[in-house]
Short mmCIF file of C-alpha atoms in Angstrom, two decimals:
data_model
loop_
_atom_site.label_atom_id
_atom_site.label_comp_id
_atom_site.label_asym_id
_atom_site.label_seq_id
_atom_site.Cartn_x
_atom_site.Cartn_y
_atom_site.Cartn_z
CA MET A 323 -104.38 6.65 -60.16
CA LEU A 324 -105.61 7.09 -63.74
CA ARG A 325 -103.23 8.08 -66.53
CA TYR A 326 -104.09 10.26 -69.52
CA PHE A 327 -102.22 11.41 -72.62
CA ILE A 328 -102.91 14.93 -73.89
CA ARG A 329 -102.15 16.26 -77.37
CA ILE A 330 -100.93 19.83 -77.26
CA SER A 331 -100.13 22.61 -79.73
CA PHE A 332 -98.41 25.87 -78.87
CA LEU A 333 -96.54 28.88 -80.19
CA GLY A 334 -93.25 29.09 -78.37
CA ASN A 335 -92.45 32.79 -78.72
CA ASN A 336 -93.52 33.71 -75.18
CA TYR A 337 -91.97 30.74 -73.37
CA CYS A 338 -88.53 29.66 -72.16
CA GLY A 339 -89.22 26.27 -73.73
CA TRP A 340 -91.15 23.21 -72.63
CA GLN A 341 -89.36 22.41 -69.38
CA ILE A 342 -89.96 24.22 -66.09
CA GLN A 343 -87.16 26.67 -65.26
CA PRO A 344 -86.91 28.86 -62.14
CA GLY A 345 -88.12 32.42 -62.64
CA GLN A 346 -89.25 31.84 -66.23
CA ILE A 347 -92.51 30.98 -67.97
CA SER A 348 -92.52 27.49 -69.50
CA VAL A 349 -95.14 25.59 -71.49
CA GLN A 350 -95.03 22.70 -69.00
CA GLU A 351 -95.66 24.84 -65.92
CA THR A 352 -98.43 26.81 -67.64
CA ILE A 353 -100.32 23.61 -68.53
CA GLU A 354 -99.71 22.00 -65.13
CA LYS A 355 -101.25 24.96 -63.31
CA CYS A 356 -104.32 24.97 -65.54
CA ILE A 357 -104.97 21.22 -65.25
CA SER A 358 -104.40 21.34 -61.47
CA ASN A 359 -106.99 24.10 -61.15
CA LEU A 360 -109.45 22.17 -63.29
CA VAL A 361 -109.21 18.77 -61.56
CA LYS A 362 -108.74 20.28 -58.07
CA GLU A 363 -105.48 18.43 -57.29
CA LYS A 364 -101.77 18.99 -57.84
CA ILE A 365 -100.88 17.65 -61.29
CA THR A 366 -97.45 16.99 -62.83
CA ILE A 367 -97.23 16.45 -66.58
CA VAL A 368 -94.46 14.55 -68.38
CA GLY A 369 -93.76 15.64 -71.94
CA ALA A 370 -92.63 13.54 -74.87
CA GLY A 371 -89.54 15.74 -75.12
CA ARG A 372 -88.12 19.16 -74.41
CA THR A 373 -88.42 22.00 -76.89
CA ASP A 374 -86.03 24.94 -76.60
CA SER A 375 -87.02 28.54 -75.95
CA GLY A 376 -89.02 29.94 -78.89
CA VAL A 377 -89.66 26.58 -80.58
CA HIS A 378 -93.26 25.79 -81.57
CA ALA A 379 -95.30 22.58 -81.67
CA THR A 380 -98.31 21.60 -83.75
CA LYS A 381 -98.36 18.17 -82.10
CA MET A 382 -96.80 17.54 -78.70
CA TYR A 383 -97.84 14.81 -76.27
CA ALA A 384 -97.62 14.64 -72.49
CA HIS A 385 -99.14 12.45 -69.78
CA PHE A 386 -100.49 13.09 -66.31
CA ASP A 387 -101.99 11.07 -63.46
CA THR A 388 -105.12 11.93 -61.50
CA LYS A 389 -107.22 10.30 -58.79
CA ASN A 390 -110.52 10.96 -60.54
CA SER A 391 -111.93 9.99 -63.91
CA VAL A 392 -111.86 12.85 -66.44
CA LYS A 393 -114.62 13.33 -69.01
CA LYS A 394 -113.02 14.09 -72.35
CA LYS A 395 -115.55 16.54 -73.81
CA ASP A 396 -115.90 18.54 -70.61
CA PHE A 397 -112.15 18.55 -69.98
CA LEU A 398 -111.24 19.86 -73.46
CA ALA A 399 -113.87 22.58 -73.38
CA ARG A 400 -112.90 23.85 -69.95
CA ILE A 401 -109.11 23.50 -70.11
CA ASN A 402 -108.91 25.61 -73.25
CA LEU A 403 -110.74 28.39 -71.43
CA TYR A 404 -108.08 28.29 -68.70
CA LEU A 405 -105.08 28.15 -71.04
CA PRO A 406 -103.53 31.26 -72.68
CA LYS A 407 -104.34 31.88 -76.34
CA ASP A 408 -101.00 30.48 -77.58
CA ILE A 409 -101.46 27.02 -76.02
CA SER A 410 -104.21 24.52 -76.87
CA ILE A 411 -105.00 20.98 -75.72
CA LEU A 412 -106.62 19.17 -78.63
CA GLU A 413 -107.11 15.61 -77.38
CA LEU A 414 -107.38 13.59 -74.18
CA VAL A 415 -106.71 9.84 -74.28
CA SER A 416 -107.05 7.34 -71.44
CA VAL A 417 -104.02 5.02 -71.42
CA LYS A 418 -102.54 2.15 -69.41
CA ASP A 419 -101.00 3.19 -66.11
CA LYS A 420 -97.46 2.33 -67.26
CA SER A 421 -97.68 4.16 -70.62
CA HIS A 422 -95.15 6.97 -70.92
CA ALA A 423 -95.29 9.98 -73.25
CA ARG A 424 -91.52 10.13 -73.60
CA PHE A 425 -90.26 6.55 -73.36
CA ASP A 426 -93.04 5.01 -75.47
CA ALA A 427 -92.52 7.44 -78.37
CA LEU A 428 -91.23 5.59 -81.43
CA SER A 429 -90.17 8.62 -83.45
CA ARG A 430 -90.49 12.38 -83.66
CA THR A 431 -90.81 14.73 -86.63
CA TYR A 432 -89.68 18.35 -86.85
CA LYS A 433 -90.16 20.87 -89.63
CA TYR A 434 -88.02 23.96 -90.10
CA PHE A 435 -89.37 26.82 -92.22
CA ILE A 436 -87.04 29.06 -94.20
CA SER A 437 -88.55 32.08 -95.96
CA GLN A 438 -86.67 33.50 -98.94
CA LYS A 439 -88.87 36.53 -99.26
CA LYS A 440 -89.68 39.01 -96.53
CA ASP A 441 -93.17 38.31 -95.22
CA PRO A 442 -94.45 40.11 -92.09
CA PHE A 443 -97.06 37.36 -91.54
CA LYS A 444 -94.35 34.68 -91.27
CA ILE A 445 -91.84 36.72 -89.26
CA ASP A 446 -92.39 34.76 -86.02
CA GLN A 447 -92.81 31.30 -87.57
CA SER A 448 -90.02 31.13 -90.15
CA TYR A 449 -86.42 32.21 -90.62
CA PHE A 450 -85.96 34.87 -93.28
CA CYS A 451 -82.82 33.99 -95.23
CA LYS A 452 -81.77 36.70 -97.66
CA TYR A 453 -79.25 34.50 -99.50
CA ASP A 454 -79.85 32.39 -102.60
CA LEU A 455 -79.84 28.73 -101.62
CA ASP A 456 -79.18 25.68 -103.80
CA LEU A 457 -82.03 23.33 -102.84
CA LYS A 458 -80.64 20.38 -104.79
CA LEU A 459 -77.27 20.65 -103.08
CA MET A 460 -78.90 20.94 -99.66
CA ASN A 461 -80.91 17.77 -100.30
CA GLU A 462 -77.75 15.93 -101.29
CA ALA A 463 -76.32 16.90 -97.92
CA ALA A 464 -79.53 15.86 -96.15
CA LYS A 465 -79.18 12.37 -97.65
CA ILE A 466 -75.74 12.08 -96.05
CA LEU A 467 -77.37 12.33 -92.61
CA LEU A 468 -79.03 8.94 -93.14
CA LYS A 469 -75.61 7.25 -93.44
CA PHE A 470 -74.66 8.07 -89.85
CA ASP A 471 -75.94 7.57 -86.33
CA ASP A 472 -73.55 9.68 -84.19
CA PHE A 473 -74.46 13.38 -84.31
CA GLU A 474 -72.28 14.88 -81.61
CA CYS A 475 -71.28 17.57 -84.13
CA PHE A 476 -74.86 18.91 -84.08
CA SER A 477 -75.39 18.68 -80.32
CA LYS A 478 -75.35 21.65 -77.99
CA SER A 479 -72.05 21.92 -76.16
CA LYS A 480 -71.86 21.04 -72.46
CA THR A 481 -74.79 18.65 -72.55
CA ASP A 482 -75.34 15.81 -70.06
CA VAL A 483 -76.63 13.18 -72.50
CA LYS A 484 -75.17 9.67 -72.22
CA THR A 485 -75.13 9.03 -75.97
CA PHE A 486 -75.12 11.05 -79.19
CA LEU A 487 -76.61 8.18 -81.19
CA CYS A 488 -79.80 8.91 -83.16
CA LYS A 489 -81.49 6.99 -85.95
CA ILE A 490 -82.59 9.47 -88.63
CA ASN A 491 -85.30 7.90 -90.79
CA TYR A 492 -86.04 10.80 -93.13
CA ALA A 493 -84.53 14.20 -93.98
CA GLU A 494 -85.57 16.32 -96.97
CA LEU A 495 -86.18 19.90 -98.07
CA LYS A 496 -89.05 21.00 -100.28
CA GLU A 497 -90.18 24.35 -101.64
CA ASP A 498 -93.75 25.53 -101.17
CA ASN A 499 -95.01 28.98 -102.13
CA GLY A 500 -91.90 30.91 -101.18
CA LEU A 501 -91.02 28.71 -98.21
CA MET A 502 -88.25 26.15 -98.01
CA ILE A 503 -89.39 23.43 -95.59
CA PHE A 504 -86.94 21.00 -94.02
CA THR A 505 -88.58 17.86 -92.59
CA ILE A 506 -86.67 15.42 -90.41
CA ASN A 507 -87.83 12.29 -88.57
CA ALA A 508 -85.77 10.31 -86.05
CA ASN A 509 -86.16 8.07 -83.04
CA ARG A 510 -84.67 10.82 -80.85
CA PHE A 511 -83.03 14.24 -81.15
CA LEU A 512 -80.20 15.88 -79.27
CA ARG A 513 -80.59 19.33 -77.79
CA ASN A 514 -80.32 21.98 -80.53
CA MET A 515 -79.71 19.23 -83.11
CA VAL A 516 -82.26 20.23 -85.75
CA ARG A 517 -81.33 23.91 -85.63
CA ALA A 518 -77.63 23.04 -85.97
CA ILE A 519 -78.37 20.77 -88.95
CA VAL A 520 -80.44 23.49 -90.62
CA GLY A 521 -77.74 26.11 -90.10
CA THR A 522 -75.16 23.78 -91.63
CA LEU A 523 -77.44 22.94 -94.56
CA ILE A 524 -77.87 26.65 -95.23
CA GLU A 525 -74.08 26.96 -95.42
CA VAL A 526 -74.14 24.10 -97.96
CA GLY A 527 -76.90 25.87 -99.89
CA ARG A 528 -74.78 29.02 -100.00
CA LYS A 529 -71.87 26.86 -101.27
CA ARG A 530 -69.71 27.77 -98.32
CA ILE A 531 -69.53 24.12 -97.20
CA SER A 532 -69.06 21.30 -99.73
CA LEU A 533 -70.75 17.90 -99.53
CA LYS A 534 -67.36 16.40 -98.69
CA ASP A 535 -66.93 18.92 -95.88
CA PHE A 536 -70.46 18.21 -94.61
CA GLU A 537 -69.63 14.53 -94.24
CA LYS A 538 -66.30 15.40 -92.62
CA ILE A 539 -68.09 17.58 -90.04
CA ILE A 540 -70.20 14.60 -88.96
CA LEU A 541 -67.18 12.31 -88.75
CA GLU A 542 -65.12 14.78 -86.69
CA LYS A 543 -67.87 15.10 -84.02
CA ASN A 544 -66.95 18.70 -83.20
CA ARG A 545 -69.79 21.23 -82.86
CA SER A 546 -67.49 24.16 -83.66
CA ASN A 547 -66.89 22.76 -87.17
CA ALA A 548 -70.61 22.73 -88.05
CA GLY A 549 -72.68 25.71 -89.16
CA PHE A 550 -74.61 28.24 -87.10
CA SER A 551 -77.69 27.34 -85.08
CA ALA A 552 -80.75 28.46 -87.05
CA PRO A 553 -83.15 30.67 -85.02
CA ALA A 554 -85.68 28.87 -82.83
CA HIS A 555 -88.77 30.60 -84.23
CA GLY A 556 -88.54 28.67 -87.53
CA LEU A 557 -88.75 25.27 -85.84
CA PHE A 558 -91.90 23.21 -85.24
CA LEU A 559 -92.39 19.83 -83.58
CA THR A 560 -95.07 18.36 -85.86
CA GLU A 561 -95.47 14.65 -85.05
CA ILE A 562 -94.78 12.07 -82.36
CA ASN A 563 -95.49 8.45 -83.22
CA TYR A 564 -96.70 5.77 -80.78
CA ASP A 565 -97.97 2.23 -81.00
CA TRP A 566 -101.41 3.14 -79.67
CA HIS A 567 -102.50 -0.51 -79.47
CA LYS A 568 -99.85 -1.07 -76.79
CA ILE A 569 -100.35 2.04 -74.67
CA LYS A 570 -104.15 2.40 -74.61
#
């Protein structure tokens, strides 16, 4: 069997998320069906992670195995004819047979877009927040995240994960032409983690949660003490890092 990595981008509005779910349309199942039709065999793809319903990706990776060699140029041209208009496969990379899209990922980066002015062209790709937000205060709170490694307070309740430990390498907000963009990079993320962090940072920006309270929320490890979960449509998976010298 030959193993390939694919680089994917998609808009998540029309999907239940990445992972296959009974009776719903997922990104994973949509791609699997198209690749299976193209290579004339049943294909299963393994993603680098799981995005929730409505979350987007500008750079997502997955791997699949096939019996036959795949020609990159022909594959990319044909697969994008099969795929719906809101999913694209941008790259095909031949890798070692033990390389794994999820377990070999070194870090992941998400961006969350907050619009502070009503813009119909950004309605499905950013969260319109009508409140005035203190960017400086929010960035002070974002710095606090780097002091900790247990983020149970930002994890979705009733989850089956074995650990809530994550190493956050970077977390910062910047303003750009009417958008507030939160960028966060970590070795792994818990389910709903980024959206919960963003919702809590917004509460800090509105001065409803102090920096002292923000740190206390993390220490108490209770999701109900943190802020609301920001809407999925403002969230993008934008980068997954690998040591390509090891996996190719």
